[in-house]
């Protein structure tokens, strides 16, 4: 018995140590990027930064925030996220509400019509040709309309709507409310938490997306933040971006911060997510659970 | 709450329920619901059904000037061309191996994490660990790829610094075909393990605690409890997730690979979806790449149906 208690204790200690290691593995990359972005370029280039910044300075951030390209990309990302999420929420509610109503005649037909698209899809090229055929190429709507509705999110929202007691709707019908009034005056106010949950699903998706922007946007003025990050860090175009801005002595000045600037750009792109994620993650977890139980 | 104020005059105005109401009546009753639903139907037709119809270009020589319908039919020409490219087997092997490694190493990881989290006594510590483990799920692929490229950089990346400090030699990992699959698999585990554990943790909370008490009375230790109660308790969830995973064995997304690969490592990193992207959108070979994409979806569909059938036969769990 004593031995059992002992081995149990050993396991528990091992488990806690394992969890601490796991947390370090998850967090360390971000801490490193932050420290490197705040360090002197020479220390980063020599690989001397491990945990805390060495030769602390803000030159990389000054440079990044001095780029018009970065500001414009930030503005674009915010625009696409706000407009995209608004469109997403409207369409998702318009779909979820009728499907949540027991008296929606033909519901099964529509459900089948939607379910088919979860199994079959046109694929990359036919989708691209449709978007181009609609004249959306090189327009912000190419990033918003093709993904205006996520079937999964609509199902989750329908489940939330179904959770509202029918008695409320019946009473409102007796009071002479139309379907639209029921939606606006009863369902929506009662569903604000769930609408926010779904809204955050969509918003994080827009913030992080880059592929549609890459294939649909030709004009680099319209690039969102993620694409600019990609060209600076993954395609090594720091100098191109800088020289596009002013003209003189840029070569030397970028070389002085060539490494730290990449870390600073990564930081600039990820900071909003790092700031909001601790608060929104619990909504995500809740939404995921609803989705997985239903789906 | 306005709903509670029932006024008789308004109630009388509401349509009286009639026996055997006709289809027309039902349609009329929910007419507003149809108007609401109309944009949704339009969305599905334009952005889901129209591309499905567009698949016909896989059997044609699509020409942008002639349009889809006037382009000439060519039968299975593009499929034959794909089967005979020197890349066919390479693409198939890479796609399969990348998701197979994901299945072998990536699939059990969240289950193990969920089981270990479940053993933690301190609720606060558990909560904090969980929240931290979700972090990579919220970070964009571009940020993750950027960090990875920086860390693995042969010049001053921290991983190479560590290797050198331990007496090894610097390696250009992302330019060496031997390392790509390992890097990709590890990165996916890092990104997905915390988030993936949610569903198993949810299943774990559904297990009846009386079962554990009964097992303790019977003298079962922790290991035996895990083996005889915990694992069977989440077996259904595991089977369903496994069906999805096996069904996806030949669908590897292009998102992360496009950000990480380069021609020097196509040998191990080029998968069907990245090939479709390159041939289709970079080289504008629309018909050919649609055919490749269609081939991939058909295989994926067959795989999913087959796994589902097998699961149905040998256990009582299936998707449909």
XYZ file of C-alpha atoms in Angstrom, chain B residues 107-293:
187
model
C -3.090 11.446 -33.533
C -2.179 9.924 -30.132
C -0.581 13.143 -28.828
C -3.792 14.984 -27.821
C -5.239 11.790 -26.319
C -2.175 11.357 -24.116
C -2.251 15.038 -23.182
C -5.939 14.807 -22.249
C -5.301 11.735 -20.073
C -2.419 13.467 -18.294
C -4.375 16.709 -17.827
C -7.179 14.647 -16.373
C -4.825 13.315 -13.678
C -3.879 16.801 -12.464
C -5.277 17.482 -9.021
C -4.819 21.254 -8.894
C -7.687 22.764 -10.899
C -6.025 26.151 -11.283
C -2.768 24.671 -12.573
C -4.730 22.502 -14.985
C -6.640 25.494 -16.319
C -3.493 27.559 -16.854
C -1.671 24.687 -18.595
C -4.649 24.105 -20.866
C -4.932 27.777 -21.796
C -1.218 27.960 -22.625
C -1.438 24.817 -24.733
C -4.194 26.396 -26.884
C -2.025 29.365 -27.839
C -0.535 28.054 -31.126
C -4.041 27.300 -32.409
C -4.781 31.025 -32.546
C -1.579 32.026 -34.285
C -1.571 32.324 -38.074
C 0.292 29.899 -40.334
C 2.408 32.749 -41.653
C 3.596 33.647 -38.151
C 4.325 30.009 -37.313
C 6.176 29.476 -40.583
C 8.112 32.707 -40.066
C 9.185 31.687 -36.586
C 10.166 28.239 -37.804
C 12.252 29.643 -40.660
C 13.991 32.043 -38.278
C 14.675 29.386 -35.638
C 15.999 26.877 -38.158
C 18.077 29.413 -40.047
C 21.599 28.074 -40.617
C 23.127 31.498 -39.959
C 21.875 32.412 -36.507
C 18.726 30.402 -35.833
C 18.397 29.383 -32.211
C 18.126 25.684 -32.979
C 21.377 25.721 -34.887
C 22.962 27.763 -32.108
C 21.961 25.073 -29.664
C 23.267 22.318 -31.923
C 26.582 24.101 -32.252
C 26.791 24.712 -28.523
C 26.312 20.979 -27.999
C 29.150 20.233 -30.373
C 27.155 19.503 -33.552
C 27.417 21.149 -36.944
C 25.042 23.760 -38.334
C 22.495 22.338 -40.748
C 20.266 24.048 -43.287
C 17.219 22.041 -42.204
C 14.676 23.583 -44.532
C 16.889 23.004 -47.532
C 17.523 19.346 -46.875
C 14.819 16.942 -48.114
C 15.611 14.472 -45.321
C 14.270 16.713 -42.580
C 11.103 18.167 -44.044
C 8.597 15.547 -42.904
C 10.004 15.445 -39.386
C 9.871 19.235 -39.099
C 6.360 19.369 -40.522
C 5.052 16.627 -38.223
C 6.623 18.128 -35.089
C 5.297 21.557 -35.964
C 1.786 20.206 -36.431
C 1.908 18.450 -33.074
C 3.093 21.662 -31.421
C 0.315 23.606 -33.112
C -2.504 21.158 -32.558
C -1.906 19.081 -29.453
C -3.519 21.444 -26.933
C -6.513 22.284 -29.058
C -6.979 18.651 -30.072
C -7.165 17.576 -26.439
C -10.375 19.582 -25.832
C -12.640 17.020 -27.409
C -11.129 14.158 -25.403
C -11.312 16.144 -22.159
C -14.999 16.731 -22.881
C -15.476 12.996 -23.354
C -13.577 12.311 -20.121
C -15.919 14.458 -18.063
C -18.789 12.302 -19.317
C -17.485 9.161 -17.607
C -19.517 8.088 -14.592
C -17.444 8.530 -11.428
C -19.168 5.527 -9.842
C -17.259 3.337 -12.258
C -13.980 4.544 -10.741
C -15.275 3.974 -7.205
C -16.305 0.435 -8.121
C -12.876 -0.195 -9.578
C -11.131 1.116 -6.463
C -13.257 -1.176 -4.286
C -12.222 -4.069 -6.518
C -8.622 -3.107 -5.792
C -7.808 -1.574 -9.168
C -4.864 0.842 -9.240
C -4.638 4.002 -11.333
C -3.201 2.203 -14.325
C -5.957 -0.371 -14.293
C -8.576 2.373 -13.940
C -7.151 4.128 -16.970
C -7.084 0.931 -19.003
C -10.489 -0.459 -18.031
C -12.577 2.660 -17.480
C -11.018 5.822 -18.912
C -9.974 4.474 -22.301
C -13.213 2.560 -23.007
C -15.052 5.699 -21.865
C -13.511 7.810 -24.614
C -13.229 5.012 -27.183
C -16.179 6.309 -29.229
C -14.607 9.737 -29.545
C -11.280 8.187 -30.502
C -12.896 6.038 -33.199
C -14.753 8.984 -34.718
C -11.619 11.127 -34.768
C -9.698 8.209 -36.252
C -12.235 7.803 -39.060
C -11.807 11.456 -39.983
C -8.056 11.146 -39.787
C -7.781 8.011 -41.905
C -10.332 9.441 -44.327
C -8.001 12.412 -44.707
C -4.901 10.309 -45.394
C -4.625 11.653 -48.921
C -5.693 15.210 -48.306
C -2.820 17.279 -47.023
C -3.560 20.993 -46.961
C -1.307 23.295 -48.940
C -1.414 26.162 -46.425
C 1.643 25.390 -44.295
C 3.664 23.551 -46.932
C 3.439 26.439 -49.405
C 4.995 28.676 -46.756
C 7.790 26.300 -45.824
C 8.929 24.428 -48.915
C 11.200 25.390 -51.773
C 12.273 23.634 -54.990
C 15.316 22.143 -53.245
C 13.076 19.959 -51.096
C 10.171 19.228 -53.479
C 11.434 15.643 -53.395
C 9.869 15.122 -49.962
C 7.600 18.117 -49.477
C 5.624 18.539 -52.677
C 2.112 17.153 -52.106
C -0.923 16.944 -54.387
C -2.478 20.189 -53.141
C 0.712 22.215 -53.578
C 1.161 20.725 -57.045
C -2.416 21.718 -57.934
C -1.651 25.231 -56.759
C 1.559 25.505 -58.789
C 0.233 23.973 -61.980
C -3.132 25.684 -61.713
C -2.542 29.148 -60.396
C 1.127 29.771 -61.073
C 1.245 28.147 -64.514
C -2.482 28.712 -65.300
C -2.927 25.114 -66.436
C -6.553 25.106 -65.293
C -7.912 21.906 -66.822
C -4.971 19.747 -65.869
C -4.875 20.905 -62.249
C -8.651 20.564 -61.887
C -8.240 16.959 -63.007
C -5.508 16.414 -60.416
C -7.691 17.980 -57.722
